[in-house]
Every structure is written in C-alpha cells, then in structure tokens.
C-alpha cells in the first residue's frame, strides 16, 4: 500500500511535505544545528549551582532569621590551620593565625569569622593541639559564593614558616563537586561519541545511516543545552541538567532514528519507492516515536512536584530532550531519507532474525516455568533493596585526594566535634506577647542549653549564658553574637564527629522535640539536609502516582486495552526494583567500589534515586511502547495474539536491544567520572535499560501476554468506544512477501 492509497493522517501529510521539499528542510536543519550549537555551547556558564535546602521549611526560616537579625548563618568555609611547630598555642602561630583570620574577614562576601584563637573553643582545636580551625561565612547564592571560592581557595591554601593552611567546608566541597561534574561531562562527551558512531556503523553497515542517526542525537543535545540556557534567563537551572542533556539527548535521538531508519528499510524491502518508503516510515514509526516521547516527557515532568530547582531542572531538560529528539527524527530524517535513502539501505542477503521469534515462542511454550525462573532471578537481584538506608551527602561524594575531602577527613579524624555542621537554634518572641526570650529569666535559657547538651551526639552548646557540655557549664569563654538587636537568642549546638556520619535527621528531630522557653526555629546545615530529605520523601508518592497514571492513560490510548498498561506498569516497577537493588548492593554496601573508584558510605542519598526512577521509568516505557506498537500492528492484521507477540518481538527486539546497548553505553560513561552521584546515575540506569530490553521485554512480556490470551485486548464497551474516538492506532499493515531485514545476524 502506497501513501496515496492509504488513509491520510497528520504524519502522512507531514511526510509528504518534508520529502517534497527535502532540500529546504535539510538546509534549515543545518542552520538550526549551527545556531543551537553556537548558543548552547555557553550554557554551562549560565546554569546555577544548588544547596540542600527546601523552601518553606523550618531550617530555611531559621536561616532567614539568622541572616536578617544576627547577621550570620552556617559557617560554610573552613580553614584547617596546622602549626609548623606542632603547637597552635605557640606565640608565633597565634600571631600568624590571627593575622590570617583578619585577612579572611576583609575578603569580599565574608560576613563573619570565628577562630580558635578568637574564642578558645575546644571544638575548634584538634585533640593533640597541632591543628585548629578558622570558620567563615560567605554570604550569597551558591553560584556566586562558589565562583568567589574558585579564586579564594588557591589564595588561602598556603605554607608559611609558622603554619600550613588547607581549605574545606561545605561550600568548598560543593564547588569541587561542581567542577568534577563538569569534568565528567567533558570526559563522557569524549568517550560516548566515538563509541556510539563505531557501534552504529557496525550495526547499520552503512556510514551514512550512522552519521544521520548521530546527527539527530547531536541536534537533541545542542537543542536541549540551548533551551536550558534560554530558561536560565528566567529561572534557576542546575548545572547538573547539562549532564542529563548529553546522555539522554544522544540516547533518545539515536533510539528514535533507529526505529525510523529501520522502518524505512522495511518499506523499501517491501518494494516501495524511496520517497514513498520515507513517507510510510514517518506515518508508522513516527506515531510510535510520538507516543514514546510523550511517555518519557511525562515521567520526567513529574519531577516538578519537588520544590527544588535541582530536580525541576531535570524536568526541564527531559522535556527539551524529548522535543528536540522527536523533532530531529520526524522533521530531519524523512527529508534526509528522501534525499540519501539509497545510501542507508542494506545490501546483500536478508539476515534471518528468527532468533528473537524463537526465543519468544520458547518462553510462551512453557510460560509458567520460564516466567517463574526469570522472575526469581530478577527478585534475587532486587533483594538488596530491602536493606536500603537513606543518608545525607558528605565529602566522600568526591574522589580520594580531592583537597576539600582531605581537609574534611583530617577534621573528622583529629577533632572532637564538627563545628562546620553546627545546629543553630533561634529563640524568638511568642506571637501573642511582647516578651522576648532575653526578657525572661536567664535561668530558662541556661536550663534549655543544658538540656540540649545532654542529647546524645552533641559535643557542646554555646548560649548567651555560657557554654554547656553534658548538662554542665564549662569554663570556656562566652561567644559573642548570640543575641540580636531585637532581643532574639541564638544557641550554637555543636555535634560530635561520630553523629554526623550517623542518623542526622534523628538528631535534628530530637533537638526539635525538646521544650524551649520561647518559640524556637532549628536550622543549620544538618537541619537543612534533613528537611530536604523529609520534603523529598513526602512528595515522592505524588510523583510516582503522576507517572503511573499518566503512562497508563498513554498506553490505553495506544492499545485500547486495560490489561496491557497494567502489565507494563508491573514490569517497569520490577525492572526499577532491580535498579535500586543494584544501587544498594554497589553504592551502599560497597561491592565493586574498588573497580568503580568510590568510597561507600553505608547509605544512599535519596534525591538521585528519585531522579533515576523518573528517568528509568520513562525509558522502560519507551521500549514498551515500541514493542507493543509492533505487536498490536500484527494483532490487528492477523487476530492471533501468540503469533502477533512472536512477530512483534522478532521485528522490534533486535532494535530495542541495539538501542538499549547504545543508551547503556552512554550512561556508563559516567561510571568513569569522579562524582558518586553521577556514578550512581550511570551504573543504575544502564543496568535497568539492559535488564528491561532483555529479560523483561523478551521473556516476561511474551509470557504475560501468552497467559492472558485475548484478555490482553479487553476493555469495557464504553472505553472501547472512547478509544475509537480519541485513541491513536496503526492502520492495518499490508502483508509482506518476505521478512524485512533490520539487523545482520551477527549483531542480534
């Protein structure tokens, strides 16, 4: 059936226009590619860095009060000072250290400085007296402070006759994480592109086909980077979104191109002229590409339910990636195929792809036994998930030897407390009185500070009435800056080193549960990260519900079935369970840590698995859409469910496997990087993609469809009529005289 004989659809009409004006389309595409590349190249300079805070939470409110009323906040810069003579109290060391503290206080963006030599706090002195700390606060957003630190850090790192200075603190750690992520981005670019081009040449046996496919992927990456840069002019966009743009843009662009070019080859093998084959590929495969794109976009859009621009940036990147990938596949490729299609076609004898059909029929012949065996393997792989422990990020996110990590490790090993992670408690006046905390009896504040100091994991508490440890007042000098001009009181609760590597949210909750003499706000870095985790986990069910409901509706519109979308959801959740089991086994428990080059922490930071859930769910449903579209096409042609499953898998599984291998390679490039978060994203997503494209789609999908039989296609009468009105379905495919070639035997 030629395009003229078939029914006219929107995609058919689009294909006709694109192929008729192919030269103009290709010139426009080239100009767009150059323009997007020029603009998108500067995206990293306009993107922002983020902190671990959750808008609207108690810790953020405490930070605002500290800044506005006390002129202070979290000490986010730490200078580790080592006395060359071994004694931080030696006169020469004291003079040099005080001069350094004065120098730091005069630096731009520094609002306050505290040091061992100005207050004498034992929390700022190492156990052996050879090292001490200078703490400072850089005021400003994350991007500005880390830009400033890029110049300050080398300047402050020094080695003089009196002392050695190393730079650390949360802002320096975060700055170096950002720098490492950018380096990982460039490394991934250098690794992925050559490898992908080589794989595509081996796959297609045609260099032109490989280059056209890569061109769509590159267009998606550059278009996404340009879109992110444009968005950054109006809202905050995280620098980490660029990492996702690279791997997902290249992956989806290649996925969609593979299916378009393969469908073109099928139509040419069936005897259609070159231009007609391009139009038919646009009509048939294009509809599946649209469904797939919508599915991936919906999955990533669910990240917008989280009030963190770190995660919402990935939603922006996901939507842009889908839009540019679909545009490249549906606008550029049809014109290119009409122009250069003969250089894309495979010559020589048609390869037998019966392996995939035989595998599906074998699975369906003994569905219970085969399904149970594969299900058992997947559940075993997912079982480590039962022992998951969520934790907070620390310096071990960075590779060993990174300067800020080394500084933090020295502080952890040699200092009794963690002063950079001080929990700030602010006492304010009650809303129904004019009384302020300092107007009340000082004994109330003293008793409250003493009670806080008794909490397990607290080294000491600084209050206006003195310093408290284990419920008793110490002989340490009192700190200044603990009262505000408005009468508010600030208590600095310093945790021990051990507790900061333990259950920090539990510590914060225990502090918040203690009755205060006035309304209290608990803030500081530990409270901010704890609130971030709480909000993240509270919003997670909404994101999951949005993804599942939206993708269920999309699959219903495609298939007209109630059962197939439900089975797809279960199978996707099964593959995601394997991914999370892999994360726990590798990154929490530390298996393969030597091979992958990271330090296990015994816990998983939850925001990255949430991101991975949205990405991997969309990609898994992406393959589901491709496979079900071919199965449904065969079923509409023959009415035989089992035969349609075998034929649909035979035609789609080779492509899905090839696409999955290329996409997995793209994600695995981040396993070579230095940031643990990106390693998790790369390894976990790659495992999910490969498991989903093989065991799930080639075994469990046909098994489940064989067991369900005709019930696969069932829907109540009203829903069937609804689907006929608004659903999108393939036109019945014409019978073909011979099996179309997609992949050579040696690559399937």
XYZ file of C-alpha atoms in Angstrom:
748
model
C 0.000 0.000 0.000
C 1.465 3.332 -1.039
C 0.931 6.589 0.868
C -1.538 7.663 -1.810
C -3.659 4.543 -1.310
C -3.598 4.562 2.495
C -5.609 6.781 4.750
C -4.270 10.294 5.118
C -3.062 11.124 8.615
C -1.316 14.116 10.046
C 2.028 12.292 9.990
C 1.449 11.074 6.438
C 0.798 14.626 5.283
C 3.876 15.781 7.198
C 5.976 13.124 5.497
C 4.752 14.199 2.070
C 5.670 17.848 2.682
C 9.071 17.040 4.134
C 10.050 14.717 1.307
C 8.695 17.082 -1.340
C 10.829 19.966 -0.020
C 13.741 17.883 1.262
C 16.482 20.308 0.186
C 14.935 23.266 2.003
C 14.318 21.121 5.094
C 17.921 19.894 5.202
C 19.365 23.383 4.768
C 17.078 24.664 7.554
C 18.139 21.765 9.782
C 21.822 22.542 9.210
C 21.332 26.216 10.033
C 19.347 25.291 13.150
C 22.101 22.889 14.236
C 24.773 25.568 13.840
C 22.680 28.187 15.631
C 21.779 25.906 18.523
C 25.382 24.778 18.805
C 26.665 28.334 18.996
C 24.130 29.361 21.626
C 24.118 26.095 23.584
C 27.920 25.998 23.865
C 27.757 28.685 26.552
C 25.012 27.003 28.574
C 27.261 25.882 31.440
C 28.206 29.496 32.185
C 24.550 30.478 32.678
C 23.455 27.499 34.763
C 23.382 27.580 38.565
C 24.625 25.533 41.470
C 22.305 24.498 44.276
C 22.269 23.890 48.013
C 20.489 21.305 50.125
C 17.568 23.430 51.285
C 13.812 23.069 50.957
C 11.726 26.242 50.563
C 9.114 26.754 53.264
C 10.760 24.516 55.860
C 11.795 25.392 59.419
C 15.507 25.311 58.587
C 15.063 27.862 55.784
C 13.054 30.112 58.111
C 15.840 29.829 60.692
C 18.429 30.785 58.042
C 16.440 33.921 57.166
C 16.231 34.985 60.830
C 19.938 34.335 61.346
C 20.810 36.437 58.314
C 18.406 39.318 58.995
C 18.603 39.593 62.794
C 22.001 38.151 63.708
C 23.968 38.859 60.525
C 25.263 35.308 60.450
C 24.419 31.807 59.278
C 26.023 28.453 58.587
C 29.835 28.626 58.581
C 30.385 27.327 55.050
C 34.142 27.910 54.726
C 36.702 26.205 56.957
C 40.440 26.818 57.054
C 42.393 23.979 58.641
C 45.497 25.533 60.184
C 48.409 23.266 61.088
C 51.128 24.693 63.344
C 54.554 24.013 61.826
C 55.949 23.749 65.339
C 53.201 21.348 66.459
C 51.515 23.710 68.946
C 48.658 26.010 67.918
C 49.166 27.993 71.151
C 52.769 28.908 70.372
C 53.136 32.730 70.175
C 54.363 32.752 66.539
C 51.489 30.501 65.457
C 48.938 32.609 67.356
C 50.129 35.813 65.699
C 50.132 34.292 62.202
C 46.714 32.671 62.694
C 45.128 35.879 63.984
C 46.545 37.777 61.002
C 45.056 35.153 58.690
C 41.642 35.441 60.372
C 41.769 39.228 59.947
C 42.675 38.780 56.282
C 39.747 36.397 55.760
C 37.353 38.792 57.453
C 38.262 41.523 54.971
C 37.555 39.347 51.928
C 34.535 40.025 49.678
C 31.334 38.150 50.591
C 32.687 37.136 54.033
C 30.229 38.264 56.710
C 31.667 36.815 59.894
C 34.747 34.911 61.049
C 35.282 32.689 64.084
C 38.541 31.019 65.043
C 40.092 29.051 67.856
C 42.388 31.984 68.550
C 39.493 34.456 68.954
C 37.263 32.389 71.211
C 39.281 29.484 72.508
C 36.535 26.919 71.852
C 37.834 23.367 72.235
C 35.616 22.296 69.339
C 37.961 24.273 67.069
C 41.158 22.601 68.345
C 42.438 19.145 67.433
C 42.915 16.593 70.176
C 46.732 16.811 70.029
C 46.836 20.614 69.761
C 48.701 20.662 66.451
C 45.776 21.952 64.361
C 42.930 24.409 64.760
C 40.136 25.886 62.649
C 39.148 29.272 61.284
C 35.467 29.316 60.260
C 33.901 31.890 57.962
C 30.642 32.513 56.214
C 30.381 33.575 52.580
C 27.057 35.321 52.007
C 25.359 34.881 48.630
C 23.755 32.283 46.418
C 25.542 29.035 45.676
C 26.767 30.098 42.238
C 28.246 33.418 43.422
C 29.948 32.006 46.507
C 31.498 29.119 44.600
C 32.686 31.421 41.842
C 34.329 33.526 44.541
C 35.852 30.413 46.118
C 37.400 29.414 42.799
C 39.758 32.370 43.284
C 39.897 32.375 47.099
C 40.709 28.710 47.613
C 44.109 28.745 45.857
C 44.896 32.095 47.514
C 44.119 30.841 51.028
C 45.872 27.496 50.607
C 49.389 28.263 51.803
C 52.513 27.006 53.509
C 54.440 29.545 55.633
C 57.211 29.167 58.243
C 54.564 29.381 61.004
C 51.639 27.384 59.628
C 50.080 25.366 56.802
C 46.557 26.195 55.621
C 44.097 23.860 53.869
C 40.649 24.922 52.613
C 37.484 22.952 53.343
C 33.878 23.420 54.397
C 30.545 22.731 52.713
C 30.853 25.401 50.026
C 34.323 24.246 49.016
C 33.147 20.621 48.860
C 30.151 21.620 46.749
C 32.336 23.778 44.494
C 34.657 20.888 43.812
C 31.704 18.560 43.209
C 30.508 21.022 40.547
C 33.970 21.220 38.977
C 34.259 17.432 38.951
C 30.796 17.085 37.401
C 31.792 19.470 34.624
C 34.976 17.465 34.007
C 32.887 14.271 33.981
C 30.606 15.880 31.396
C 33.538 16.603 29.074
C 35.008 13.135 29.619
C 31.667 11.494 28.880
C 31.388 13.557 25.686
C 34.817 12.391 24.578
C 34.052 8.735 25.365
C 30.476 8.448 24.166
C 30.505 9.990 20.694
C 33.293 7.875 19.123
C 31.953 4.695 20.712
C 28.404 5.359 19.560
C 29.481 6.149 15.992
C 31.506 2.907 15.826
C 28.603 0.828 17.159
C 26.187 2.394 14.690
C 28.485 1.726 11.743
C 28.766 -1.918 12.799
C 25.012 -2.072 13.295
C 23.877 -0.442 10.056
C 26.793 -1.479 7.832
C 26.239 1.945 6.303
C 28.287 5.006 7.339
C 25.646 7.450 6.088
C 22.966 5.786 8.219
C 25.237 6.009 11.283
C 26.038 9.667 10.672
C 22.371 10.605 10.155
C 21.496 8.859 13.423
C 24.273 10.630 15.339
C 23.217 13.938 13.764
C 19.763 13.583 15.320
C 21.340 12.804 18.700
C 23.704 15.777 18.479
C 20.796 18.010 17.444
C 18.902 16.865 20.561
C 21.884 17.568 22.841
C 22.605 21.018 21.391
C 18.923 21.931 21.263
C 18.493 20.951 24.906
C 21.562 22.903 26.031
C 20.327 25.951 24.115
C 16.879 25.575 25.681
C 18.360 25.266 29.169
C 20.436 28.391 28.612
C 17.342 30.298 27.483
C 15.371 29.078 30.516
C 18.219 30.142 32.804
C 17.492 33.750 31.881
C 14.114 33.460 33.659
C 14.554 30.807 36.365
C 17.241 28.828 38.148
C 18.538 25.824 36.200
C 21.035 23.409 37.743
C 24.382 22.735 36.073
C 23.756 19.001 36.519
C 20.910 19.217 33.968
C 23.595 19.500 31.281
C 24.855 16.023 32.207
C 21.400 14.573 31.626
C 21.081 16.540 28.381
C 24.167 14.840 26.968
C 23.358 11.247 27.777
C 19.580 11.352 27.305
C 19.673 13.590 24.235
C 22.148 11.362 22.457
C 20.338 8.214 23.605
C 16.794 9.193 22.646
C 17.899 10.809 19.394
C 19.602 7.564 18.411
C 16.669 5.420 19.629
C 14.148 7.301 17.522
C 16.434 7.390 14.492
C 16.998 3.629 14.703
C 13.280 2.971 14.547
C 12.674 5.462 11.754
C 15.527 4.182 9.570
C 14.663 0.547 10.231
C 11.040 1.146 9.271
C 12.234 2.875 6.119
C 14.312 -0.197 5.296
C 11.305 -2.425 5.828
C 9.191 -0.361 3.465
C 11.939 -0.371 0.840
C 12.344 -4.126 1.213
C 8.595 -4.448 0.652
C 9.046 -2.788 -2.740
C 8.029 0.820 -2.098
C 9.831 3.616 -3.925
C 12.338 5.652 -1.921
C 10.118 8.687 -1.292
C 7.051 6.559 -0.507
C 9.115 4.488 1.957
C 10.188 7.671 3.766
C 6.543 8.815 3.994
C 5.359 5.409 5.256
C 8.147 5.332 7.857
C 7.097 8.786 9.046
C 3.464 7.686 9.305
C 4.017 4.347 11.057
C 7.212 4.662 13.090
C 6.592 8.376 13.616
C 3.422 7.705 15.563
C 5.305 5.350 17.858
C 8.070 7.921 18.299
C 5.459 10.487 19.353
C 3.926 8.096 21.889
C 7.367 7.245 23.230
C 8.364 10.895 23.516
C 5.206 11.789 25.406
C 5.813 8.892 27.791
C 9.408 9.907 28.596
C 8.446 13.581 28.923
C 5.606 12.794 31.340
C 7.904 10.673 33.511
C 10.452 13.467 33.828
C 7.841 16.212 34.205
C 6.790 14.515 37.452
C 9.992 15.938 38.977
C 8.238 19.314 39.073
C 6.286 18.191 42.157
C 9.506 18.637 44.162
C 10.172 22.249 45.271
C 13.890 22.045 44.476
C 15.313 23.644 41.368
C 17.973 20.897 41.383
C 15.278 18.354 40.442
C 12.984 20.650 38.458
C 15.972 21.383 36.200
C 15.984 17.733 35.173
C 12.314 18.061 34.276
C 13.152 20.993 32.009
C 15.997 19.019 30.461
C 13.763 15.973 29.951
C 11.034 17.875 28.145
C 13.591 19.666 25.962
C 15.387 16.407 25.167
C 12.144 14.750 24.082
C 11.046 17.745 22.000
C 14.367 18.021 20.173
C 14.761 14.251 19.709
C 11.259 13.881 18.274
C 11.758 16.961 16.093
C 15.023 15.608 14.727
C 13.539 12.185 13.986
C 10.277 13.416 12.456
C 11.451 16.556 10.627
C 15.057 16.000 9.640
C 15.156 12.249 8.977
C 12.261 11.974 6.462
C 13.861 14.661 4.310
C 17.275 13.001 4.642
C 15.858 9.579 3.735
C 14.107 11.011 0.681
C 17.421 12.557 -0.384
C 20.001 9.945 0.599
C 17.872 6.875 1.267
C 19.798 4.596 -1.092
C 22.935 5.148 0.980
C 21.036 3.997 4.071
C 19.662 0.749 2.643
C 21.259 -2.567 3.436
C 22.572 -4.554 0.501
C 23.224 -8.268 0.260
C 21.148 -11.223 1.502
C 18.482 -10.665 4.105
C 19.510 -11.813 7.573
C 17.387 -14.320 9.431
C 16.160 -12.730 12.647
C 14.295 -15.820 13.778
C 16.332 -15.951 16.984
C 14.040 -13.410 18.616
C 10.844 -15.065 17.429
C 12.124 -18.456 18.602
C 13.054 -17.029 21.996
C 9.554 -15.566 22.400
C 7.861 -18.784 21.282
C 10.047 -20.847 23.615
C 9.074 -18.617 26.532
C 5.372 -18.812 25.596
C 5.521 -22.599 25.163
C 6.251 -23.044 28.897
C 5.076 -19.702 30.279
C 4.784 -20.608 33.953
C 8.176 -22.343 34.194
C 10.048 -19.763 32.118
C 8.357 -16.801 33.751
C 8.958 -18.135 37.271
C 12.661 -18.741 36.569
C 13.267 -15.246 35.175
C 11.118 -13.656 37.877
C 13.166 -15.451 40.529
C 16.418 -14.105 39.063
C 15.077 -10.546 38.970
C 13.690 -10.705 42.511
C 17.039 -12.015 43.750
C 18.785 -9.095 42.040
C 16.277 -6.691 43.604
C 16.525 -8.186 47.133
C 19.287 -5.830 48.426
C 16.670 -3.077 48.215
C 15.151 -4.477 51.440
C 18.214 -3.224 53.313
C 18.289 0.302 51.898
C 19.366 3.088 54.240
C 18.893 6.719 53.255
C 21.584 9.122 54.357
C 22.973 12.587 53.735
C 25.826 13.547 51.406
C 29.301 14.320 52.713
C 32.844 14.764 51.424
C 33.000 11.127 50.259
C 30.959 12.193 47.242
C 34.324 13.362 45.860
C 37.264 11.148 44.832
C 40.025 10.414 47.329
C 42.759 13.013 47.263
C 40.478 15.942 46.437
C 41.651 18.825 48.635
C 38.339 19.597 50.365
C 37.727 15.901 51.054
C 41.221 15.522 52.536
C 40.619 18.535 54.772
C 37.283 17.164 55.981
C 38.807 13.741 56.671
C 41.524 15.305 58.826
C 38.937 17.266 60.803
C 36.849 14.125 61.245
C 39.813 12.075 62.426
C 41.532 14.599 64.733
C 38.863 16.956 66.076
C 36.343 16.020 68.770
C 33.452 17.903 67.135
C 32.183 19.107 63.772
C 31.862 22.902 64.164
C 31.117 23.486 60.441
C 27.938 21.445 60.950
C 26.704 23.449 63.936
C 22.942 23.239 64.504
C 21.556 26.734 65.004
C 18.630 27.137 67.427
C 16.904 30.537 67.341
C 14.579 31.584 70.184
C 12.092 34.279 69.230
C 9.267 36.149 70.978
C 5.914 34.415 71.252
C 3.382 35.707 68.689
C 0.778 36.595 71.341
C 3.095 38.546 73.676
C 5.621 41.342 73.551
C 8.061 39.346 75.629
C 11.338 38.383 74.012
C 13.497 35.487 75.161
C 16.062 37.717 76.830
C 13.284 39.372 78.820
C 12.582 36.043 80.508
C 14.647 34.572 83.320
C 18.157 33.752 82.085
C 17.893 30.515 84.004
C 15.328 29.270 81.449
C 17.807 29.723 78.632
C 20.546 28.165 80.736
C 18.380 25.138 81.538
C 17.386 24.769 77.894
C 21.018 24.926 76.733
C 21.999 22.377 79.376
C 19.208 20.043 78.214
C 20.374 20.353 74.598
C 23.936 19.497 75.619
C 22.701 16.202 77.148
C 21.436 14.950 73.773
C 23.499 12.017 72.577
C 25.785 13.161 69.783
C 26.137 16.782 70.986
C 29.642 17.921 71.918
C 28.723 21.297 73.401
C 26.188 24.129 73.260
C 27.091 27.830 73.126
C 24.451 30.114 74.673
C 24.418 33.722 75.946
C 24.631 32.316 79.454
C 27.776 30.275 78.737
C 28.987 27.058 77.126
C 27.446 23.739 78.190
C 28.661 20.175 77.875
C 26.860 17.106 79.240
C 24.427 19.350 81.099
C 27.073 21.399 82.896
C 28.520 24.831 82.269
C 32.160 24.753 81.171
C 34.937 27.237 81.732
C 35.152 28.201 78.073
C 34.885 31.918 77.228
C 31.424 33.048 76.197
C 30.853 33.630 72.482
C 29.620 36.929 71.101
C 26.865 37.326 68.533
C 24.400 35.053 70.357
C 21.810 37.807 70.861
C 20.204 40.051 68.249
C 19.271 43.757 68.498
C 15.631 42.629 68.506
C 16.197 40.539 71.607
C 16.357 37.139 69.927
C 18.692 34.449 71.223
C 20.835 32.057 69.231
C 22.209 28.791 70.571
C 25.012 27.088 68.646
C 24.648 23.325 69.110
C 27.898 21.634 68.039
C 27.607 17.914 67.141
C 30.299 15.270 67.581
C 32.122 13.805 64.615
C 30.518 10.382 65.008
C 26.913 11.570 64.875
C 27.448 13.412 61.590
C 28.245 10.057 59.956
C 25.155 8.528 61.559
C 21.424 9.295 61.671
C 21.483 13.082 61.374
C 17.695 13.509 60.808
C 17.038 11.656 64.072
C 19.402 14.034 65.892
C 17.621 17.070 64.427
C 14.210 15.702 65.396
C 15.365 15.026 68.955
C 16.585 18.617 69.292
C 13.300 19.927 67.915
C 11.348 17.776 70.373
C 12.903 19.428 73.459
C 10.648 22.054 75.041
C 12.100 25.543 74.567
C 11.452 28.596 76.782
C 10.230 30.509 73.690
C 9.192 29.677 70.122
C 12.227 28.036 68.531
C 13.492 27.552 64.989
C 16.105 24.834 64.394
C 18.414 25.392 61.421
C 21.972 24.906 60.279
C 23.357 22.533 57.660
C 22.227 19.286 59.404
C 18.663 20.625 59.712
C 18.642 21.851 56.102
C 19.699 18.490 54.686
C 17.263 16.683 56.978
C 14.377 18.921 55.881
C 15.402 18.431 52.257
C 15.168 14.656 52.679
C 11.833 14.875 54.503
C 10.210 17.038 51.831
C 11.655 14.843 49.098
C 10.235 11.633 50.569
C 6.905 13.308 51.377
C 6.448 14.418 47.756
C 7.675 11.144 46.256
C 4.262 9.362 46.290
C 2.750 12.216 44.253
C 5.493 11.949 41.618
C 5.084 8.173 41.408
C 1.294 8.495 41.098
C 1.597 11.085 38.318
C 3.986 8.885 36.344
C 1.967 5.684 36.714
C -1.431 7.234 35.973
C -0.181 9.308 33.033
C 1.711 6.458 31.370
C -1.238 4.115 31.942
C -3.502 6.539 30.080
C -0.982 6.930 27.255
C -0.740 3.166 26.773
C -4.528 2.863 26.872
C -4.792 5.458 24.103
C -2.312 3.431 22.092
C -3.662 -0.084 22.708
C -7.312 0.342 23.764
C -6.633 -2.256 26.477
C -6.976 -2.041 30.242
C -4.722 -5.007 30.962
C -1.678 -4.167 28.831
C -0.952 -0.829 30.558
C -1.315 -2.524 33.957
C 1.128 -5.279 32.999
C 3.530 -2.693 31.594
C 3.443 -0.844 34.919
C 4.186 -4.003 36.906
C 7.051 -4.996 34.603
C 8.528 -1.495 34.759
C 8.395 -1.463 38.542
C 10.097 -4.859 38.539
C 12.993 -3.582 36.415
C 13.266 -0.491 38.638
C 13.446 -2.727 41.710
C 16.475 -4.395 40.126
C 18.000 -0.953 39.613
C 17.519 0.012 43.262
C 18.803 -3.369 44.409
C 21.910 -2.722 42.317
C 22.338 0.730 43.886
C 22.173 -0.670 47.406
C 24.472 -3.622 46.670
C 27.113 -1.495 44.952
C 26.973 2.021 46.367
C 25.580 1.461 49.858
C 27.222 -1.864 50.681
C 30.412 -1.120 48.753
C 30.649 -4.056 46.355
C 32.707 -3.150 43.251
C 33.840 0.062 44.975
C 37.448 -0.683 44.046
C 36.581 -1.266 40.400
C 34.377 1.836 40.150
C 36.645 4.010 42.285
C 34.459 5.383 45.101
C 34.163 5.223 48.883
C 30.970 3.548 50.180
C 29.136 5.459 52.903
C 26.713 2.788 54.100
C 23.717 4.797 52.869
C 22.130 6.271 49.735
C 21.374 9.970 49.285
C 17.695 9.888 48.198
C 17.462 12.631 45.555
C 19.493 10.737 42.935
C 17.367 7.541 43.157
C 14.263 9.728 42.748
C 15.757 11.220 39.591
C 16.743 7.758 38.388
C 13.223 6.449 38.981
C 11.757 9.106 36.701
C 14.416 8.683 34.005
C 14.444 4.888 34.037
C 10.655 4.559 34.175
C 10.321 6.748 31.114
C 12.986 4.820 29.203
C 11.480 1.450 30.164
C 8.063 2.591 28.988
C 9.791 3.891 25.861
C 10.753 0.314 24.921
C 7.317 -0.917 25.958
C 5.713 1.495 23.511
C 7.948 0.376 20.646
C 7.327 -3.309 21.276
C 3.583 -3.058 21.905
C 3.084 -0.944 18.799
C 4.555 -3.726 16.640
C 2.639 -6.447 18.481
C -0.610 -4.518 18.135
C 0.051 -3.914 14.451
C 0.467 -7.669 13.910
C -2.582 -8.492 16.027
C -4.777 -6.089 14.032
C -3.543 -7.773 10.859
C -3.956 -11.408 11.970
C -6.118 -11.564 15.123
C -3.669 -14.144 16.568
C -2.261 -12.981 19.925
C 0.522 -15.542 20.234
C 1.635 -15.118 16.643
C 1.443 -11.340 16.955
C 3.634 -11.418 20.067
C 6.264 -13.598 18.364
C 6.228 -11.494 15.173
C 6.233 -8.186 17.056
C 9.162 -9.264 19.210
C 11.025 -10.639 16.184
C 10.749 -7.295 14.469
C 11.257 -4.949 17.435
C 13.538 -6.820 19.861
C 16.723 -6.525 17.740
C 16.273 -2.780 17.504
C 15.353 -2.392 21.159
C 18.415 -4.393 22.178
C 20.681 -2.357 19.916
C 19.178 0.920 21.131
C 19.469 -0.237 24.745
C 23.117 -1.175 24.290
C 23.934 2.255 22.863
C 21.965 4.101 25.551
C 23.533 1.959 28.292
C 26.982 2.780 26.888
C 26.110 6.478 27.074
C 25.075 6.230 30.716
C 28.027 4.014 31.657
C 30.393 6.766 30.527
C 29.568 8.481 33.832
C 30.840 5.451 35.749
C 34.345 6.655 34.820
C 33.740 10.041 36.470
C 34.643 11.181 39.954
C 31.290 12.238 41.474
C 29.480 9.372 43.196
C 26.044 10.801 42.277
C 26.859 10.555 38.566
C 28.307 7.068 39.001
C 25.018 6.001 40.580
C 23.021 7.555 37.755
C 25.213 5.941 35.103
C 25.511 2.433 36.510
C 21.968 2.116 37.849
C 20.253 3.403 34.711
C 22.448 1.273 32.433
C 21.577 -1.863 34.413
C 17.869 -1.043 34.203
C 17.998 -0.430 30.468
C 19.772 -3.720 29.748
C 17.577 -5.801 32.058
C 14.449 -4.180 30.646
C 15.452 -4.712 27.000
C 16.321 -8.389 27.502
C 14.726 -10.343 30.345
C 11.685 -8.104 30.714
C 10.763 -7.451 27.073
C 11.920 -10.731 25.507
C 10.779 -13.152 28.238
C 8.336 -11.746 30.781
C 6.343 -9.653 28.305
C 5.539 -12.587 25.955
C 4.929 -14.886 28.905
C 2.421 -12.496 30.468
C 0.659 -11.952 27.131
C 0.510 -15.702 26.488
C -1.098 -16.325 29.879
C -3.638 -13.513 29.404
C -4.638 -14.544 25.865
C -7.462 -12.495 24.372
C -7.890 -10.684 27.691
C -4.837 -8.644 26.652
C -7.077 -6.606 24.362
C -10.145 -6.354 26.600
C -11.823 -3.113 27.654
C -15.457 -2.372 28.644
C -17.749 -1.202 25.887
C -17.771 2.488 26.880
C -13.969 2.563 26.990
C -13.711 0.785 23.639
C -15.928 3.438 22.104
C -13.842 6.151 23.816
C -10.671 4.648 22.386
C -12.158 4.524 18.899
C -12.916 8.244 19.194
C -9.708 9.590 20.731
C -7.207 6.742 20.623
C -4.334 6.578 18.174
C -3.808 3.288 16.385
C -1.876 1.936 13.470
C -3.609 1.283 10.203
C -3.664 -2.432 9.336
C -0.307 -3.284 7.824
C -0.143 -4.941 4.442
C 1.122 -8.486 4.238
C 4.710 -8.734 3.130
C 6.107 -11.335 0.823
C 9.347 -11.747 2.705
C 10.765 -10.896 6.093
C 12.286 -7.402 6.112
C 15.880 -7.036 7.131
C 16.787 -4.837 10.093
C 19.947 -6.200 11.633
C 22.630 -8.605 10.411
C 22.603 -11.974 12.158
C 25.921 -11.367 13.889
C 24.557 -8.277 15.702
C 21.335 -9.727 17.091
